[in-house]
Short mmCIF file of C-alpha atoms in Angstrom, two decimals:
data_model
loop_
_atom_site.label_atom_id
_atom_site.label_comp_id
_atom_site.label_asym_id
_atom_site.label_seq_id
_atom_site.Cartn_x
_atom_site.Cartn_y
_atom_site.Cartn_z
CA UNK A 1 -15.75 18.13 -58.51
CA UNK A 2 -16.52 15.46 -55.78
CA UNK A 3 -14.64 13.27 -53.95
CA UNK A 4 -15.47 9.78 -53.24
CA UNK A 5 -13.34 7.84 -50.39
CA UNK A 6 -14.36 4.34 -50.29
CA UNK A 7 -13.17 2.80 -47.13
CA UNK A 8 -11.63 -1.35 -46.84
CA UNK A 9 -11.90 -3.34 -44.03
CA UNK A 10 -8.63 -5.64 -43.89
CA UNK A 11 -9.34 -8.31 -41.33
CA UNK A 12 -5.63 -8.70 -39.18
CA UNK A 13 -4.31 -12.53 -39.16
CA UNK A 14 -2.31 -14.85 -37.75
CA UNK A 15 0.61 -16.36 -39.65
CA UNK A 16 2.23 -19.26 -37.36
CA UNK A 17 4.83 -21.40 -38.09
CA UNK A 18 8.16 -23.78 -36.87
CA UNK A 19 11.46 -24.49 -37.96
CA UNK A 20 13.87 -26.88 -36.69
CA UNK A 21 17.75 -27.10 -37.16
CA UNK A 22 19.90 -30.09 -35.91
CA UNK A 23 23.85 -30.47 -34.68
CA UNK A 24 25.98 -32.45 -35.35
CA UNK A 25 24.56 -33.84 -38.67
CA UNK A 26 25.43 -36.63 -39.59
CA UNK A 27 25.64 -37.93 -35.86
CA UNK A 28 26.82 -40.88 -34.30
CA UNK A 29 25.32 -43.44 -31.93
CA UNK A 30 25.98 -42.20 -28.41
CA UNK A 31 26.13 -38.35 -29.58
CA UNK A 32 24.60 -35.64 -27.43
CA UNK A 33 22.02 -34.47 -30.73
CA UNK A 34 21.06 -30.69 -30.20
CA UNK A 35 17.69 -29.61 -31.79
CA UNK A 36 16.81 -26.11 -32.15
CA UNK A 37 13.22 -24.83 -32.59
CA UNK A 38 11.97 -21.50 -33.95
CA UNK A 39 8.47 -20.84 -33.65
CA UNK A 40 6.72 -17.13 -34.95
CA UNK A 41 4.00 -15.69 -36.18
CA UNK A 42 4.56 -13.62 -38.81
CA UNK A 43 0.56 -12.38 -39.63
CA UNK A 44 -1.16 -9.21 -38.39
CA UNK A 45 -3.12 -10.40 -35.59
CA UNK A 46 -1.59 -12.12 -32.30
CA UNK A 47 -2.65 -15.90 -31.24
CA UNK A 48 -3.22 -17.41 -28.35
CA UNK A 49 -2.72 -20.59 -26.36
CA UNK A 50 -0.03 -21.67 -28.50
CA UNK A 51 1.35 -25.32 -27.73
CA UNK A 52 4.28 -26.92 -29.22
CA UNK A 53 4.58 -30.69 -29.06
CA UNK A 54 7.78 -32.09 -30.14
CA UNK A 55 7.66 -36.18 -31.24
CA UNK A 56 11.25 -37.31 -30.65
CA UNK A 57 13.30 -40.21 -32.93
CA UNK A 58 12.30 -43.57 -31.55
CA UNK A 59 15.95 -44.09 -31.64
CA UNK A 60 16.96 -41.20 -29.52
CA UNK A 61 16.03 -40.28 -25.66
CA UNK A 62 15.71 -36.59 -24.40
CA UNK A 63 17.94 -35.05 -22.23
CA UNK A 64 16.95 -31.61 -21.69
CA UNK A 65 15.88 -28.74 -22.80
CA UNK A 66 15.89 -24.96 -22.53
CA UNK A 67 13.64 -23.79 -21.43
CA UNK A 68 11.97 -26.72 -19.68
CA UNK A 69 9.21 -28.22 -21.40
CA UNK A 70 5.73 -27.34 -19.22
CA UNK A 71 4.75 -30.95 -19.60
CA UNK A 72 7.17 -33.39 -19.59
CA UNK A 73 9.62 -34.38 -21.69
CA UNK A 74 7.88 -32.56 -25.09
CA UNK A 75 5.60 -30.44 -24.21
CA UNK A 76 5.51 -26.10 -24.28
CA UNK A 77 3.14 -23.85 -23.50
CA UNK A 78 2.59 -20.06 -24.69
CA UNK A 79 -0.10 -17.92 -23.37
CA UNK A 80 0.24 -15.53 -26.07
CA UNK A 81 2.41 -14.90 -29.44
CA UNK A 82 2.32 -11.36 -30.89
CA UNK A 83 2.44 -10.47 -34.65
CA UNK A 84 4.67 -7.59 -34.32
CA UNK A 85 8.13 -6.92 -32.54
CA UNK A 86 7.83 -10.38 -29.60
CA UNK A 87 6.83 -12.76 -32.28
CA UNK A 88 9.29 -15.49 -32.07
CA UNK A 89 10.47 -18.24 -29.18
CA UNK A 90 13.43 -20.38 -29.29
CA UNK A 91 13.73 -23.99 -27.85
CA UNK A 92 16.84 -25.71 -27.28
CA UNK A 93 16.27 -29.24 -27.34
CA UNK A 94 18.89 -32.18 -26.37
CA UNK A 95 19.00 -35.75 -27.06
CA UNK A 96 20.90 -38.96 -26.25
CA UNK A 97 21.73 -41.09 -29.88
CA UNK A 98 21.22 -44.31 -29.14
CA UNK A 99 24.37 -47.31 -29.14
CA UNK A 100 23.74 -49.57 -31.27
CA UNK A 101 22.58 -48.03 -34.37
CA UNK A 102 22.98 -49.50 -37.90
CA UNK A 103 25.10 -47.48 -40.08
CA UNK A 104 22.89 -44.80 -42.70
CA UNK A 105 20.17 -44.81 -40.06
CA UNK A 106 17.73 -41.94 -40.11
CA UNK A 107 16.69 -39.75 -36.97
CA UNK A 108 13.35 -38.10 -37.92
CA UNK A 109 12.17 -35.66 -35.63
CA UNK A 110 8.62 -33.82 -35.75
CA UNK A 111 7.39 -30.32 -34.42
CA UNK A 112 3.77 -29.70 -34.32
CA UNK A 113 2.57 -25.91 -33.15
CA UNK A 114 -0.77 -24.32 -32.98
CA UNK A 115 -2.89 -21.65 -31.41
CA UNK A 116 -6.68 -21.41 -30.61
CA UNK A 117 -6.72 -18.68 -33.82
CA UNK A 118 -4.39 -20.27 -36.08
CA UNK A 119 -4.23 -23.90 -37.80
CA UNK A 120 -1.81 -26.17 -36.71
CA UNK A 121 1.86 -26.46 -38.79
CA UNK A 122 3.53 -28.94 -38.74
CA UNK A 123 7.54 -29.36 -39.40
CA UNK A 124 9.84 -32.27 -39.59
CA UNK A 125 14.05 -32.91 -39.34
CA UNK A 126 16.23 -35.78 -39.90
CA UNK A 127 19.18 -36.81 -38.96
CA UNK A 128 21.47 -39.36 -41.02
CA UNK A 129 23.72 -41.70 -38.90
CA UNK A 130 26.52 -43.06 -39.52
CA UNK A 131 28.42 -46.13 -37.36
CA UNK A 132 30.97 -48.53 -37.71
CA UNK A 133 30.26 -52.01 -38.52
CA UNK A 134 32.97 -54.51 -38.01
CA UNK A 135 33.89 -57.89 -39.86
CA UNK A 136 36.30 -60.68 -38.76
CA UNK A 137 37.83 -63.46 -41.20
CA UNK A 138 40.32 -65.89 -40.34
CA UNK A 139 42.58 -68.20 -42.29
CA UNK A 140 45.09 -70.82 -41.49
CA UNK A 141 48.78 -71.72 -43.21
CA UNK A 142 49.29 -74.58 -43.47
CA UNK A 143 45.37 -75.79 -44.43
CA UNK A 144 46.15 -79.13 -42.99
CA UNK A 145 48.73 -79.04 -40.39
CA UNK A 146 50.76 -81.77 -38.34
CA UNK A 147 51.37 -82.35 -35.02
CA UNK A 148 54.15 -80.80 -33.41
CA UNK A 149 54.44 -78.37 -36.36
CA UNK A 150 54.00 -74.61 -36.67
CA UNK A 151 50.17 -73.27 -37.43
CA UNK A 152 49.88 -69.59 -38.46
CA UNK A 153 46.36 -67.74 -38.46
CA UNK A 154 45.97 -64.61 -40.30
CA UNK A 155 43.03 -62.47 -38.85
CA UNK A 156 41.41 -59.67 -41.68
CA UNK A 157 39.29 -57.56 -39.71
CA UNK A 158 37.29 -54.91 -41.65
CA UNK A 159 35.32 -51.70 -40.80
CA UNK A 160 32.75 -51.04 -43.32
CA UNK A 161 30.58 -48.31 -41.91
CA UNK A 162 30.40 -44.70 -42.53
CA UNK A 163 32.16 -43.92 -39.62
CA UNK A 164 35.57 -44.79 -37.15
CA UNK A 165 35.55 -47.72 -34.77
CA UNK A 166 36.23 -46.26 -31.01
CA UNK A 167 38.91 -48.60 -28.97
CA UNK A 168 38.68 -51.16 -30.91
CA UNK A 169 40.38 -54.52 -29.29
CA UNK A 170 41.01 -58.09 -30.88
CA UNK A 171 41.18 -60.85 -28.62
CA UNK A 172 42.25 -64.72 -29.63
CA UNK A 173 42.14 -67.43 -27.60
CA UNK A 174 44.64 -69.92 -27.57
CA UNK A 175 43.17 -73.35 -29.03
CA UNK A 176 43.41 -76.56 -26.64
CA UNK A 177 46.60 -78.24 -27.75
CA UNK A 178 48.64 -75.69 -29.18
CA UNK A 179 51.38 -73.23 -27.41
CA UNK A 180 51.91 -69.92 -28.19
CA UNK A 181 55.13 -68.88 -30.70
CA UNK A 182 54.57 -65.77 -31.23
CA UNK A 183 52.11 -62.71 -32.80
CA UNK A 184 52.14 -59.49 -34.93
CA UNK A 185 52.50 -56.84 -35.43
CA UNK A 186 54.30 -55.49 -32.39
CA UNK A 187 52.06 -54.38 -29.62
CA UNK A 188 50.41 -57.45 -29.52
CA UNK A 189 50.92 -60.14 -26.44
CA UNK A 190 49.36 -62.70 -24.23
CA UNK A 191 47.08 -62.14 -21.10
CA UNK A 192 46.68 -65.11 -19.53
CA UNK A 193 45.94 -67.66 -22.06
CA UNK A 194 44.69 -65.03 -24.77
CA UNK A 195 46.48 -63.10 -27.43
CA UNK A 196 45.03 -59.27 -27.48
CA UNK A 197 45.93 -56.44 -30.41
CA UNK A 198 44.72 -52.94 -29.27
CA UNK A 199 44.19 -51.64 -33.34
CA UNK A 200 42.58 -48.90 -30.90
CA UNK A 201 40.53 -46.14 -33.43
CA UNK A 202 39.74 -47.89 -36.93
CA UNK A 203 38.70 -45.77 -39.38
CA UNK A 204 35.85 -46.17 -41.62
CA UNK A 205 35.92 -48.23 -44.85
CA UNK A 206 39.26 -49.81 -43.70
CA UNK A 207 41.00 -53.50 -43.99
CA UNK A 208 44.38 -54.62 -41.74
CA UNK A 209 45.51 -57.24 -40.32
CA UNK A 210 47.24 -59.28 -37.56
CA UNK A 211 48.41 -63.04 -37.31
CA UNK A 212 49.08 -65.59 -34.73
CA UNK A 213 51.65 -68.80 -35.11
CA UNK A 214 51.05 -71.42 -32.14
CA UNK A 215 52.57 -74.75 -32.21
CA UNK A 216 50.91 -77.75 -31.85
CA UNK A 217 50.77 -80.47 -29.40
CA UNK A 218 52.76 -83.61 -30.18
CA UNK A 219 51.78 -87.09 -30.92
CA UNK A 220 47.98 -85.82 -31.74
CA UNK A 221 45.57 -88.64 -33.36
CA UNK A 222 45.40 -88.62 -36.97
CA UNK A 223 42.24 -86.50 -37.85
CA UNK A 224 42.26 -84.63 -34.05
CA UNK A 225 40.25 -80.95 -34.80
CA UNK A 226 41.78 -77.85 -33.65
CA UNK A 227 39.22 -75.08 -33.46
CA UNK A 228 40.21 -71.36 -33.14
CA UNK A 229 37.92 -68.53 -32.46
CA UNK A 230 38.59 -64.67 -32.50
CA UNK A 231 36.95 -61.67 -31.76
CA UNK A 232 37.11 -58.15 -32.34
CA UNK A 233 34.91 -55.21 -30.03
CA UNK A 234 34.46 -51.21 -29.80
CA UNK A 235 33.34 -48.97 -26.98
CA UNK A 236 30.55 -48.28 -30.01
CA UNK A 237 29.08 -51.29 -29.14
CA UNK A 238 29.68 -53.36 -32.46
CA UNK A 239 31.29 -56.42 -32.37
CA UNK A 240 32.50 -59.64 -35.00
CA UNK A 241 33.99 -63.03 -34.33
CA UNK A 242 35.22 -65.84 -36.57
CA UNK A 243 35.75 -69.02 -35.79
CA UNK A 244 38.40 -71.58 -38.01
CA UNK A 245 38.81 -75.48 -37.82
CA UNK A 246 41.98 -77.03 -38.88
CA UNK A 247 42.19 -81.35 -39.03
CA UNK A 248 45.59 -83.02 -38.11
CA UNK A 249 47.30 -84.91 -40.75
CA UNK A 250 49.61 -86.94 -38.49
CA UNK A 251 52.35 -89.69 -39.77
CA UNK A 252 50.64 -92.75 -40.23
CA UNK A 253 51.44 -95.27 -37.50
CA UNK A 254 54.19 -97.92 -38.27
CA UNK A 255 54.34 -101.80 -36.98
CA UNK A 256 57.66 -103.45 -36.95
CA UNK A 257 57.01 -107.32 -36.61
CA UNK A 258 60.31 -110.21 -36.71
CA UNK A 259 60.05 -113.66 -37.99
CA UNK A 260 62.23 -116.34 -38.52
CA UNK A 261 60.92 -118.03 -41.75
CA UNK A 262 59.81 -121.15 -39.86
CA UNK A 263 55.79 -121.68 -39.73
CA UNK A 264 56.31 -125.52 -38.29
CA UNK A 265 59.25 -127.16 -36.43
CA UNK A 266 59.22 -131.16 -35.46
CA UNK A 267 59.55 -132.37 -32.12
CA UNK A 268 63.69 -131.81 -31.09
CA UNK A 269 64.45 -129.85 -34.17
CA UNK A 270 66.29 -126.57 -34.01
#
């Protein structure tokens, strides 16, 4: 019998490609953001002049990276990338979050490699951030206070962000024509003419509070404003004030006038 061996030509090919993996995720502004890039080729034929080109966040500014990029800051170069046994390269890339960011903001970051034999690919990574983000509200007891009488403010200040508050401080100056009496809670005291509280770390999605009784000034005007503003800051660069007006109800002023009864008196009457 005969024996027919037909013969296929299988034409070798490239097969290149990227992945990226981020740390920490979710990050927060300020972190040091590590990206890590894979690229291979996983095909049958090698490739050639292979570039990788690396388009950081706008909201993020490199650091460094291992190994160096040939053209600065995003750049790498590969002469060649074999499809068998040496067909990967790692890059270790490292970036600086940046302070401010608005809470649930998203890093995106976006790998592009290719080789004179093989199409580009192109890969992408985000990042989710999460912040702090501070409030401040003030009130007053009583609403409409007197002069030389006892004012107390109460100070809510609220972290609503996704993430802790860093040495956080709360700083109140003392209004023009009041004295200081006292503050809470305990830890709290005067430097200089302000009152500070050092809440220090606040955690996310969290509500205290702290008050501050001054007495004010005798013998104000009827109507006289008193106008009390307070702040609270973080080393995360997030900040609130509040600002509270309180009108002096003061005793209304009394005349005392004498008369004798007499409107007319004659010539050498007494």
């Amino acid at each position: 019998s005969a024996v027919y061996t037909m013969t296929t030509q299988v034409n070798a090919v490239p097969d290149l490609s990227v992945s990226i993996t981020d740390s920490p995720d979710p990050a927060r502004p300020g972190d040091l953001l590590t990206y890590t890039l894979q690229y291979r080729n996983t095909g049958t034929a090698p490739v050639t002049n292979v570039r990788i080109t690396e388009t950081y966040p706008a909201e993020a500014s490199f650091v460094s990276a291992d190994p160096p990029p040939d053209i600065y800051p995003n750049v790498w170069l590969t002469s060649t990338l074999n499809a068998i046994g040496d067909n990967s390269r790692t890059i270790v890339v490292r970036v600086r979050v940046n302070s401010p960011l608005a809470d649930a903001t998203i890093l995106t970051n976006r790998v592009v490699v290719s080789a004179q034999e093989a199409p580009p690919y192109t890969t992408t990574q985000q990042t989710l951030i999460v912040a702090p983000q501070l409030q401040l509200t003030k009130s007053a007891e009583p609403i409409t206070p007197t002069a030389n009488s006892l004012l107390t403010y109460t100070l809510l200040y609220t972290n609503s962000g996704s993430s802790y508050a860093a040495n956080t401080i709360i700083t109140d100056p003392l209004p023009a024509d009041t004295s200081f009496v006292q503050c809470e809670p305990i830890g709290c005291g005067m430097n200089g003419n302000v009152v500070k509280w050092n809440p220090g770390q606040f955690g996310q999605h969290t509500s205290s509070a702290v008050t501050l009784t001054v007495r004010i000034a005798n013998n104000l005007p009827n109507g006289s404003v008193i106008t009390n503003t307070a702040s609270i800051t973080s080393t995360d660069q997030v900040s609130a004030s509040a600002q509270l007006t309180s009108t002096i109800a003061s005793a209304p002023e009394v005349a005392l006038a004498k008369s004798d009864g007499i409107t007319e008196m004659a010539a050498g009457q007494l």
